[in-house]
PDB file of C-alpha atoms in Angstrom:
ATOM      1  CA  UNK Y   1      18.405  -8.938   1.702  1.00 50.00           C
ATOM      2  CA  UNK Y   2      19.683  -8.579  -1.770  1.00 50.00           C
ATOM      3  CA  UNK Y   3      18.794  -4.684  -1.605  1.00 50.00           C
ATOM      4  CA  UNK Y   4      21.006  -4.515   1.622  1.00 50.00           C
ATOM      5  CA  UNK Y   5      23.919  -6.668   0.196  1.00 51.00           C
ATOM      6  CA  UNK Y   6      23.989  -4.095  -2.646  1.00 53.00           C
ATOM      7  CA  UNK Y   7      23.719  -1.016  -0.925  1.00 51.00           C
ATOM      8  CA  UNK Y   8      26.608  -2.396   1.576  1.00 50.00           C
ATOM      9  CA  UNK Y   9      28.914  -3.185  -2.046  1.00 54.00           C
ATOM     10  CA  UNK Y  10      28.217   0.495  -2.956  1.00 51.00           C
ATOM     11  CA  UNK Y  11      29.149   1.921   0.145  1.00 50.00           C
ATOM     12  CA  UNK Y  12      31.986  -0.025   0.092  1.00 49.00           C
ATOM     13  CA  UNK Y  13      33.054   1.061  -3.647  1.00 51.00           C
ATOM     14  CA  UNK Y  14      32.290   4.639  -2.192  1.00 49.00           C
ATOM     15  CA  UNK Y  15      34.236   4.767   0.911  1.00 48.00           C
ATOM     16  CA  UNK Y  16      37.365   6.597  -0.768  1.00 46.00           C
ATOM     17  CA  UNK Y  17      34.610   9.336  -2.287  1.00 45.00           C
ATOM     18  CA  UNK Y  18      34.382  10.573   1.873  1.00 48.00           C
ATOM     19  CA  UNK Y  19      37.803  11.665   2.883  1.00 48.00           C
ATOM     20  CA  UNK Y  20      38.831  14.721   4.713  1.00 51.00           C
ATOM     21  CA  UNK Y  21      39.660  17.464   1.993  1.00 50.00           C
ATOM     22  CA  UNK Y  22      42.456  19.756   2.521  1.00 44.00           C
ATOM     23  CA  UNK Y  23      40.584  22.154   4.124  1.00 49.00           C
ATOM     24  CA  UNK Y  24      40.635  20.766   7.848  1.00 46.00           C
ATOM     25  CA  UNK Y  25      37.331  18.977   8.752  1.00 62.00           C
ATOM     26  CA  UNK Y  26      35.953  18.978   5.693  1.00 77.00           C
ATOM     27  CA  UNK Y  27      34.354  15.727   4.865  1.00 84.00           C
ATOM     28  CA  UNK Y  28      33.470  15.198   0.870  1.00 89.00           C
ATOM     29  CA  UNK Y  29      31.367  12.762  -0.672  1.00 95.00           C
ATOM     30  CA  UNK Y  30      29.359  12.140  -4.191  1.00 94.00           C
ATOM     31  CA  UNK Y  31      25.909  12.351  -2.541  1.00 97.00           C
ATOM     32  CA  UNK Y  32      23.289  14.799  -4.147  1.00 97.00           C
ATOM     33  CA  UNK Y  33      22.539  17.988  -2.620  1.00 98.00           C
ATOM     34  CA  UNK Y  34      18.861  18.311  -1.836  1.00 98.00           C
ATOM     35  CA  UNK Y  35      16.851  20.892  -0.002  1.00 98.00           C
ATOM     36  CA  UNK Y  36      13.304  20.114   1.512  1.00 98.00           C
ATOM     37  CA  UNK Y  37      11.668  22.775   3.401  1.00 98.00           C
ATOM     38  CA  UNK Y  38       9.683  21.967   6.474  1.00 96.00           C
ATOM     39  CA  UNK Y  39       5.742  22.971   5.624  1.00 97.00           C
ATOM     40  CA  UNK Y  40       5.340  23.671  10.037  1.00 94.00           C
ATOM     41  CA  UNK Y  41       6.424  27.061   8.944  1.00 94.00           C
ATOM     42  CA  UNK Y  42       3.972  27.406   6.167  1.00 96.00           C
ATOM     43  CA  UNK Y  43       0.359  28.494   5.781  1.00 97.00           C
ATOM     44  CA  UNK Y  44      -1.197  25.297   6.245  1.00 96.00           C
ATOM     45  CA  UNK Y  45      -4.470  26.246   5.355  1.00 97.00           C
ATOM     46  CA  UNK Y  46      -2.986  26.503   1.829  1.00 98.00           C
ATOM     47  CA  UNK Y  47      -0.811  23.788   2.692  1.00 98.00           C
ATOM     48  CA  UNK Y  48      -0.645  22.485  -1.540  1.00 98.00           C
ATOM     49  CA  UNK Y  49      -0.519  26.121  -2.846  1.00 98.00           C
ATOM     50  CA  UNK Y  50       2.760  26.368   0.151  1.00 98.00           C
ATOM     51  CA  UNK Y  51       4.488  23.255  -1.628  1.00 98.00           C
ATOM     52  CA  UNK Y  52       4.046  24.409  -4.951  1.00 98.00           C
ATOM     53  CA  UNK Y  53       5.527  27.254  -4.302  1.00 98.00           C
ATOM     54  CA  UNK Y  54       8.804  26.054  -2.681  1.00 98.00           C
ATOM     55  CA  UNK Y  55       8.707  23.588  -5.392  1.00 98.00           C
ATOM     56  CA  UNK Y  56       8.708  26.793  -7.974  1.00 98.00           C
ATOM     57  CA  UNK Y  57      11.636  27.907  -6.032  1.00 98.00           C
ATOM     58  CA  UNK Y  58      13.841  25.082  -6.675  1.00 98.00           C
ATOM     59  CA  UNK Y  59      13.157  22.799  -3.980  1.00 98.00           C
ATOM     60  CA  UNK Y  60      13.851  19.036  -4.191  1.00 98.00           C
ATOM     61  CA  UNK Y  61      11.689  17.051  -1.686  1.00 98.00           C
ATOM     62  CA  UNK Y  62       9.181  17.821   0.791  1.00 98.00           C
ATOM     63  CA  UNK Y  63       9.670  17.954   4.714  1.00 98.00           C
ATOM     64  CA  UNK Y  64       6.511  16.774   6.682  1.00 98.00           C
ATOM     65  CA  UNK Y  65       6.707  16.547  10.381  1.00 97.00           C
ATOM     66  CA  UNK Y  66       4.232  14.509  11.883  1.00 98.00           C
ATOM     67  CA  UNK Y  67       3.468  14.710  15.433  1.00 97.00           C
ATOM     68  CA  UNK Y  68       1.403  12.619  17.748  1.00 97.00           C
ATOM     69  CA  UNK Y  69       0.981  15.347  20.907  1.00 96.00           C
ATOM     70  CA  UNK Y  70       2.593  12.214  23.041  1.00 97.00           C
ATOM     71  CA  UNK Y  71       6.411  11.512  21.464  1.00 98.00           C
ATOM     72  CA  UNK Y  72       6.324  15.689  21.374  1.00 97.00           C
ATOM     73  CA  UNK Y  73       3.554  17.934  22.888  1.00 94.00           C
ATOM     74  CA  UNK Y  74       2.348  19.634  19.389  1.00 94.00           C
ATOM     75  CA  UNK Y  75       0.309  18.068  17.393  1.00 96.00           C
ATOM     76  CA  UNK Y  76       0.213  18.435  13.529  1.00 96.00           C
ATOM     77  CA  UNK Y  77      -1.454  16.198  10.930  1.00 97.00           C
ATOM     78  CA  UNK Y  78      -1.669  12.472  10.521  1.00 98.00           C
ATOM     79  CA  UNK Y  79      -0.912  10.277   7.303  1.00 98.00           C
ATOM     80  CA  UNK Y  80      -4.973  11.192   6.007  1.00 98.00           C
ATOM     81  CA  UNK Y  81      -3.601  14.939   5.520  1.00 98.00           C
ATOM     82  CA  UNK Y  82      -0.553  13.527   3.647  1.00 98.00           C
ATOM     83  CA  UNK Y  83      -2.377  11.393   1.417  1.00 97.00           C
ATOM     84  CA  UNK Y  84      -4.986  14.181   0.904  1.00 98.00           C
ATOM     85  CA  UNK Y  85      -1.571  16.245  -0.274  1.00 98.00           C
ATOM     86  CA  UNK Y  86      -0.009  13.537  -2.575  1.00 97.00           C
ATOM     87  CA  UNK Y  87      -2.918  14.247  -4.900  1.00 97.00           C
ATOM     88  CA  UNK Y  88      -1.981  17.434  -5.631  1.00 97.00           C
ATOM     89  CA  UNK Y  89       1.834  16.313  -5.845  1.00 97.00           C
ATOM     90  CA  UNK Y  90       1.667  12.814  -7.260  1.00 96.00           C
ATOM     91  CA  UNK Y  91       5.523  12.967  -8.337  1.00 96.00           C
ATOM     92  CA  UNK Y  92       7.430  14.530  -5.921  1.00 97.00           C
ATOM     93  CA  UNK Y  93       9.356  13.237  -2.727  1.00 98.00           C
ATOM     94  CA  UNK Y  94       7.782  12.776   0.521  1.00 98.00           C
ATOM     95  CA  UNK Y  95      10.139  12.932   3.634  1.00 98.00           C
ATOM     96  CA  UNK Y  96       7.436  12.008   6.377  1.00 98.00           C
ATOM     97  CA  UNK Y  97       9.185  12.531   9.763  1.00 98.00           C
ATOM     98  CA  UNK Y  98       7.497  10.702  12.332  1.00 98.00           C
ATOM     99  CA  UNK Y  99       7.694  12.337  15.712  1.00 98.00           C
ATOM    100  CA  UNK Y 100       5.787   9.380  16.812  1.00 98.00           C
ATOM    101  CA  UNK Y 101       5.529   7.469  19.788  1.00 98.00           C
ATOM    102  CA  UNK Y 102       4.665   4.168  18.059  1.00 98.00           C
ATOM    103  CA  UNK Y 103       5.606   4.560  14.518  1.00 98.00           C
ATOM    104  CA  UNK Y 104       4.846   0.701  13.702  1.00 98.00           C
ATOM    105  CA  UNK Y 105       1.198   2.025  13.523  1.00 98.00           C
ATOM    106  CA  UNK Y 106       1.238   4.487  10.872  1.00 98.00           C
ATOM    107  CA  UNK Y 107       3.378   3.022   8.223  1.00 98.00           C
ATOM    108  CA  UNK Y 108       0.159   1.634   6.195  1.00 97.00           C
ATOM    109  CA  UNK Y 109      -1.324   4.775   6.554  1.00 97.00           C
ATOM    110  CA  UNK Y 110       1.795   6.434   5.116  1.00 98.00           C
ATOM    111  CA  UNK Y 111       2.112   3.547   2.222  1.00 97.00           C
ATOM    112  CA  UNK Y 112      -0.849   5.247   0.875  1.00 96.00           C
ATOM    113  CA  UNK Y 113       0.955   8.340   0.280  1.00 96.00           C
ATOM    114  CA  UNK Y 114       3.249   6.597  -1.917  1.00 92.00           C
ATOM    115  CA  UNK Y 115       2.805   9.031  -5.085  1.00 87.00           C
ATOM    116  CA  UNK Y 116       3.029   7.699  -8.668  1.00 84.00           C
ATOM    117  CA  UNK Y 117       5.930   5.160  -8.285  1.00 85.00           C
ATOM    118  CA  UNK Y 118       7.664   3.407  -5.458  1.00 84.00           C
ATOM    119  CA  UNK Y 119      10.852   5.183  -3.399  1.00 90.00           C
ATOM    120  CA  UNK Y 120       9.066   8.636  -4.070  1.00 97.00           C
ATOM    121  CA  UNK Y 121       7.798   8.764  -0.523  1.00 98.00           C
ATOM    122  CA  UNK Y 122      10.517   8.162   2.839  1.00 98.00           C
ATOM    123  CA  UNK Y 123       9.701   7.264   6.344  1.00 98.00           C
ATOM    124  CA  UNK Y 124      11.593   8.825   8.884  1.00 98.00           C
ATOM    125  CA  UNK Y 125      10.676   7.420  12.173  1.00 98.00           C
ATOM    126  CA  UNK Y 126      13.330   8.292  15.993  1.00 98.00           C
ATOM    127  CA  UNK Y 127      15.030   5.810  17.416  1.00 98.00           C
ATOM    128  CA  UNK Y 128      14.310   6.568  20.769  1.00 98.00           C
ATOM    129  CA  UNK Y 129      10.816   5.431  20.034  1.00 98.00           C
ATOM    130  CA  UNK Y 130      11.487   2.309  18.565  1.00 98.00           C
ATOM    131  CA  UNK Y 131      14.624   1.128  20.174  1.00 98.00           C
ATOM    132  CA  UNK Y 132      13.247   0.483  24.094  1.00 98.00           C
ATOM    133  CA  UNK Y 133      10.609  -1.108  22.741  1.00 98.00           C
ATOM    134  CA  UNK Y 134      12.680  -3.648  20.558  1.00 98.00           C
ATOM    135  CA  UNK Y 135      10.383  -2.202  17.901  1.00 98.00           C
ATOM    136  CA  UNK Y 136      13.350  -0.802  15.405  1.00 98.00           C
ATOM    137  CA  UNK Y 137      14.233  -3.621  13.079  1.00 98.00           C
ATOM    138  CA  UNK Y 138       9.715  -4.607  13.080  1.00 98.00           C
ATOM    139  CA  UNK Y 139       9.366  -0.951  11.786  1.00 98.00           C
ATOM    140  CA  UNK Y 140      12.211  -1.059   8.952  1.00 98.00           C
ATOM    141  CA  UNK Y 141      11.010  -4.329   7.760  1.00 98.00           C
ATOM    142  CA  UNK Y 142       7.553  -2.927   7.717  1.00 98.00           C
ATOM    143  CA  UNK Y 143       8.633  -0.202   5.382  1.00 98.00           C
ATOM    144  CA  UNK Y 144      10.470  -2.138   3.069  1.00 97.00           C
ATOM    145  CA  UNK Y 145       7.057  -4.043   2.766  1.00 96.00           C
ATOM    146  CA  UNK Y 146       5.408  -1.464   1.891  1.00 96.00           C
ATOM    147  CA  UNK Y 147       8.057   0.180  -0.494  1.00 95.00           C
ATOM    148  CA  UNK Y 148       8.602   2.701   1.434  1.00 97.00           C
ATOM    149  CA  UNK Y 149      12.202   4.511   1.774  1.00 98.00           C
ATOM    150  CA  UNK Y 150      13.743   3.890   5.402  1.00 98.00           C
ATOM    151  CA  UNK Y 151      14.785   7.167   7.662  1.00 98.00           C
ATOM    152  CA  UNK Y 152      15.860   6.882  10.854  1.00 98.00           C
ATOM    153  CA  UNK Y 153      16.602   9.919  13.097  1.00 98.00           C
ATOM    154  CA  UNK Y 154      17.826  10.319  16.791  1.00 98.00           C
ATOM    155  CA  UNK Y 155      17.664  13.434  18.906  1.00 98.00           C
ATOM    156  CA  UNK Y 156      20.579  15.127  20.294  1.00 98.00           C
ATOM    157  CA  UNK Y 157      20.769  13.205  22.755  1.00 98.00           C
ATOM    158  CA  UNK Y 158      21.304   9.972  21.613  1.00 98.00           C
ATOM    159  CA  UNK Y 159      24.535   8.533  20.562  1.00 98.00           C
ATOM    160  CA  UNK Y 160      25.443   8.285  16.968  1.00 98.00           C
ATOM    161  CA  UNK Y 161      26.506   4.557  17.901  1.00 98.00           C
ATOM    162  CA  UNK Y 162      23.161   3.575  19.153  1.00 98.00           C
ATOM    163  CA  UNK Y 163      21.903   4.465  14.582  1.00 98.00           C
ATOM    164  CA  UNK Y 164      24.978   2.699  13.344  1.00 98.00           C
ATOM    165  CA  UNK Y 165      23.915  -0.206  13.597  1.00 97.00           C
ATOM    166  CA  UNK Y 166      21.338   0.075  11.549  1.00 98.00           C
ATOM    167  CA  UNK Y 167      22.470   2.052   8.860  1.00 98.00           C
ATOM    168  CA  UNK Y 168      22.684  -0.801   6.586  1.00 98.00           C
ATOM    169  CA  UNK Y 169      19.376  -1.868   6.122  1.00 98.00           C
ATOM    170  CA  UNK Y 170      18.270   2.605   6.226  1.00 98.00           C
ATOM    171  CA  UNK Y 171      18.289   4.623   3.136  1.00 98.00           C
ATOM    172  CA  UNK Y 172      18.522   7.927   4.984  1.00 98.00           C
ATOM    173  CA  UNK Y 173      20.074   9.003   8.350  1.00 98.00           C
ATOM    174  CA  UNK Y 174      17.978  12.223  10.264  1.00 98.00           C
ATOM    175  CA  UNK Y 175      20.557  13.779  12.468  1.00 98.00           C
ATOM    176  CA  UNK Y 176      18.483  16.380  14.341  1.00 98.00           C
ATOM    177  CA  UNK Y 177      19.948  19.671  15.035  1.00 98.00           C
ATOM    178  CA  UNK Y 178      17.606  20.517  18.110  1.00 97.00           C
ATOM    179  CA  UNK Y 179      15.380  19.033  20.458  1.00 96.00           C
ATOM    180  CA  UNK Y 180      12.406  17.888  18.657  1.00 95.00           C
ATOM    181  CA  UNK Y 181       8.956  19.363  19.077  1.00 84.00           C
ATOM    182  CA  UNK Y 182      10.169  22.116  20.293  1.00 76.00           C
ATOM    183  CA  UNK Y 183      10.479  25.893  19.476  1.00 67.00           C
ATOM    184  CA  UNK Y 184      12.396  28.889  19.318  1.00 69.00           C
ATOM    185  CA  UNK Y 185      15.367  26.545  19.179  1.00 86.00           C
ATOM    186  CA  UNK Y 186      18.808  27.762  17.665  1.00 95.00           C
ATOM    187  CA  UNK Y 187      21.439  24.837  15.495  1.00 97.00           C
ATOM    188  CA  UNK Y 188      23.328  22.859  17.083  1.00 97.00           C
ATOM    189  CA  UNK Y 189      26.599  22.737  15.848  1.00 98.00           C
ATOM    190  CA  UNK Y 190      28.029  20.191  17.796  1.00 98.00           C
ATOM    191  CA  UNK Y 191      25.594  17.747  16.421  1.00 98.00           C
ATOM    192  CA  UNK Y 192      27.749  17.509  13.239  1.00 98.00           C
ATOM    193  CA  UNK Y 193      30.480  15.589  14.630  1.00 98.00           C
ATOM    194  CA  UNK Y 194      27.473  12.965  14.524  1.00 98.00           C
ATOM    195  CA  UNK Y 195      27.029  13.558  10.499  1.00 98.00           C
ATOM    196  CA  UNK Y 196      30.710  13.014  10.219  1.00 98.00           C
ATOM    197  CA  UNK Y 197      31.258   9.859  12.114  1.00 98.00           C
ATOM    198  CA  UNK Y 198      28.456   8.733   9.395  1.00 98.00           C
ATOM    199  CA  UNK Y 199      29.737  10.029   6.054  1.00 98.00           C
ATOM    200  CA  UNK Y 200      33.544   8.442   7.168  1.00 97.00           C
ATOM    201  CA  UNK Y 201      31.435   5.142   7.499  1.00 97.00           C
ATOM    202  CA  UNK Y 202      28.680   5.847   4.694  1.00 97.00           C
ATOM    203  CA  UNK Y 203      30.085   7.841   2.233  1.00 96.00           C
ATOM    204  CA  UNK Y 204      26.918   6.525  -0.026  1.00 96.00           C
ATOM    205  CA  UNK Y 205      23.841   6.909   2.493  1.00 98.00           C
ATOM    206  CA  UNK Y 206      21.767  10.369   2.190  1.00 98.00           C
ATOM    207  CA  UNK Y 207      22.471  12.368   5.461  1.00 98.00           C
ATOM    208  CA  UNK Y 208      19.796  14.759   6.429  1.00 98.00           C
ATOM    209  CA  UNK Y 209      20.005  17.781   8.933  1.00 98.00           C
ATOM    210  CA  UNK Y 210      16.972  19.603  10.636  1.00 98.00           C
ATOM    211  CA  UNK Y 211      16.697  21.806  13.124  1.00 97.00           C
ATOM    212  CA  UNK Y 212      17.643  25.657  12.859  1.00 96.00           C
ATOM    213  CA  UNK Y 213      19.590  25.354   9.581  1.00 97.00           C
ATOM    214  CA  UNK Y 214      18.959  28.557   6.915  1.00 97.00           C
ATOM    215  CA  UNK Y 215      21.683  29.822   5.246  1.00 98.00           C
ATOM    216  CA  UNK Y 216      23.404  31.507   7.753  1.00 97.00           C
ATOM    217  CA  UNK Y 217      23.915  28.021   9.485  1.00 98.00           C
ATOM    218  CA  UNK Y 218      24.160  25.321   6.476  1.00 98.00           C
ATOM    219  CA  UNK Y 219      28.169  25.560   5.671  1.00 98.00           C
ATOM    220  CA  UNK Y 220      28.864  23.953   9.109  1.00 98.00           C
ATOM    221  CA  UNK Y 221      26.117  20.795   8.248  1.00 98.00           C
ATOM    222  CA  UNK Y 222      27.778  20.901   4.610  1.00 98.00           C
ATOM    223  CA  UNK Y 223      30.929  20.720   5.803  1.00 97.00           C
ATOM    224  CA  UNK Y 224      30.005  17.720   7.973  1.00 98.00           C
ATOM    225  CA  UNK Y 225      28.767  15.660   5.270  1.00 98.00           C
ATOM    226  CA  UNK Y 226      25.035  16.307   5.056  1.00 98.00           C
ATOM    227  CA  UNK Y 227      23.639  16.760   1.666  1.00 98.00           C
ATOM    228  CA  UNK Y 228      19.905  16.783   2.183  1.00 98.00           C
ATOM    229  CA  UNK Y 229      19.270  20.034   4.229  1.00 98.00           C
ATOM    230  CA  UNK Y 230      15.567  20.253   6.026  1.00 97.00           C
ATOM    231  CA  UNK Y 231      14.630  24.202   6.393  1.00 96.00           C
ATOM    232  CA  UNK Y 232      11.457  25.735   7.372  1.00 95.00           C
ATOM    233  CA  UNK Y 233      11.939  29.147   8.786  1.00 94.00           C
ATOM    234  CA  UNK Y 234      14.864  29.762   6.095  1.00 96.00           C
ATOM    235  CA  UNK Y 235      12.764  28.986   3.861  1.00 97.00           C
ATOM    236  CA  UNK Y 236       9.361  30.119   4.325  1.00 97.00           C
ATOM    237  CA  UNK Y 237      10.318  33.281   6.305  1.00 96.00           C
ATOM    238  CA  UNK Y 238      13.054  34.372   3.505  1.00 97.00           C
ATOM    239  CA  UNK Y 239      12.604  37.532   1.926  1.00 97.00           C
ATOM    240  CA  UNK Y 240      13.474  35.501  -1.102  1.00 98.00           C
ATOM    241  CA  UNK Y 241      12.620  31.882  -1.070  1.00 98.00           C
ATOM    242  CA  UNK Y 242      14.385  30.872  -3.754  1.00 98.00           C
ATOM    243  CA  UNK Y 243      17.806  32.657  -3.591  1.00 98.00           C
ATOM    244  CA  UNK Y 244      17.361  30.587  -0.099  1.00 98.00           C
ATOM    245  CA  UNK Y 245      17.323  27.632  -1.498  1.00 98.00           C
ATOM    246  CA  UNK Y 246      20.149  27.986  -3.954  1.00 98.00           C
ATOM    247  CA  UNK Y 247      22.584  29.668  -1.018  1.00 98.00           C
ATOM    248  CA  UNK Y 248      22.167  26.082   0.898  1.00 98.00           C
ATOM    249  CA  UNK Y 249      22.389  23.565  -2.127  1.00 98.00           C
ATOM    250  CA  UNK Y 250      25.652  25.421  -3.227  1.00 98.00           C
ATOM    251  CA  UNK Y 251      26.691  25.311   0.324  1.00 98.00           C
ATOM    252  CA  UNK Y 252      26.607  21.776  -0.052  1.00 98.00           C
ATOM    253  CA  UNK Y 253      27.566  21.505  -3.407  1.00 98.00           C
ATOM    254  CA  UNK Y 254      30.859  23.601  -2.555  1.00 97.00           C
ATOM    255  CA  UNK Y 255      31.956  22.429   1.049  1.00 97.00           C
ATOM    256  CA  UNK Y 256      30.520  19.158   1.084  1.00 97.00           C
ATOM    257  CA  UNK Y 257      31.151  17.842  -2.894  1.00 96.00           C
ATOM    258  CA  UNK Y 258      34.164  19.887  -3.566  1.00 96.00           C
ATOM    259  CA  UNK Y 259      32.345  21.548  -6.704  1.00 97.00           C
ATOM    260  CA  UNK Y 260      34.783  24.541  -7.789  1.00 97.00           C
ATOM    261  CA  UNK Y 261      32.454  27.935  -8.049  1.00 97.00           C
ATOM    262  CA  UNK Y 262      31.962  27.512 -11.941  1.00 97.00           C
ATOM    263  CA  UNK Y 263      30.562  24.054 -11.462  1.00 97.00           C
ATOM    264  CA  UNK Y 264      28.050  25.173  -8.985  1.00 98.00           C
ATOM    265  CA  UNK Y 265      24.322  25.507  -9.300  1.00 98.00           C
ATOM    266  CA  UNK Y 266      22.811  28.690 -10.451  1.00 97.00           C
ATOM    267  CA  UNK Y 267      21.308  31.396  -8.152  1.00 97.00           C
ATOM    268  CA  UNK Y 268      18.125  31.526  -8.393  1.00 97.00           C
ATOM    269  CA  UNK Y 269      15.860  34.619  -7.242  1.00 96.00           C
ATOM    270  CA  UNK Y 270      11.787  34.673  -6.992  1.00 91.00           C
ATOM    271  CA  UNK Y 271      12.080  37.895  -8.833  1.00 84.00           C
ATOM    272  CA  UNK Y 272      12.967  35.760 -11.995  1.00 65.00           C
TER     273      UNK Y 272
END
């Protein structure tokens, strides 16, 4: 409770940092800009060589999609593959996404995963699993007990409304930028109306967009708000992996912080 009343004084300190800047739409806050690629697009029978070497590239956090075969048809790997992989990465951040159809069930399992201090590992679990069930507030309560970070996403089509009211008690908001589980999907822009109806209220909270963003796509999700920016195809698939990843953090850096060009990160490039 204290955690909460804190985070809600913060917010409330920050609310001027997320105004409309003079370019139209533009919403800017103070957040960091983070980029965690998605490993689905990733050789994962190398799957700790592939996160070392987006980490070598400049990337932030880690993107791990975790799907049951029932909330989504595919089926990837469970929270004994993730700890299995926090081993070999015992200090950097885990963003688990749970495309789950009870994720009360594998937050313990996840807890395990937790790396070498608390906060370093986030549990994203959807709404729309949690929410008909009356299961929502059990499953953020259930992370907090375990230290865990709280993420909670919703699918395009579920009102941004239906998250507000929990985005006090969450430490990240998932906006997803296509239908989940699914593939061969292209963004969806008009999902970032969503991401700025957030960073108006939570100028503070970390925003996070997945779902067809590279950097081709990531100046309309900066614009919005977002600063973390989930990419697996942009990443992975790039000719150059890290020139990738410095395109969308300066995307953010530039649209969504305001940063003039000579304050920005440097380019990076695999070749160096």
């Amino acid at each position: 409770q204290q955690q909460q009343q804190q985070q809600q004084q913060q917010r409330g300190e920050g609310a001027a940092a997320a105004r409309a800047s003079p370019e139209a739409g533009t919403m800017q806050h103070c957040c960091e800009a983070k980029i965690g690629p998605s490993v689905l697009d990733c050789d994962m029978a190398e799957l700790a060589k592939e996160v070392h070497r987006v980490l070598d590239a400049g990337a932030d956090y880690v993107h791990l999609d975790v799907m049951d075969g029932h909330f989504v048809p595919n089926i990837s790997f469970g929270p004994y593959v993730i700890q299995c992989l926090r081993k070999h990465v015992p200090d950097v951040p885990f963003d688990c996404h749970m495309m789950t159809s009870e994720p009360e069930k594998w937050v313990e399992g996840i807890a395990k995963a937790q790396g070498n201090e608390p906060g370093l590992t986030t549990y994203t679990f959807h709404l729309e699993a949690t929410e008909p069930r009356g299961k929502t507030q059990e499953v953020i309560d259930m992370c907090r007990k375990c230290d865990l970070r709280v993420g909670l996403t919703i699918s395009p089509d579920t009102p941004v409304e239906d998250l507000l009211k929990y985005a006090d008690q969450i430490d990240l908001a998932l906006i997803m930028t296509v239908y989940p589980g699914k593939g061969g999907q292209s963004f969806m822009e008009d999902m970032m109306s969503k991401v700025r109806t957030l960073r108006e209220q939570y100028p503070d909270l970390d925003i996070e967009v997945d779902g067809g963003v590279k950097p081709a796509t990531v100046d309309a999700a900066a614009e919005a708000g977002a600063n973390l920016i989930v990419s697996g195809s942009g990443v992975y698939k790039a000719k150059d992996m890290a020139e990738s990843i410095s395109v969308m953090r300066r995307s953010v850096e530039k649209l969504g912080q305001g940063k003039a060009d000579d304050e920005l990160s440097p380019m990076r490039s695999d070749a160096k």
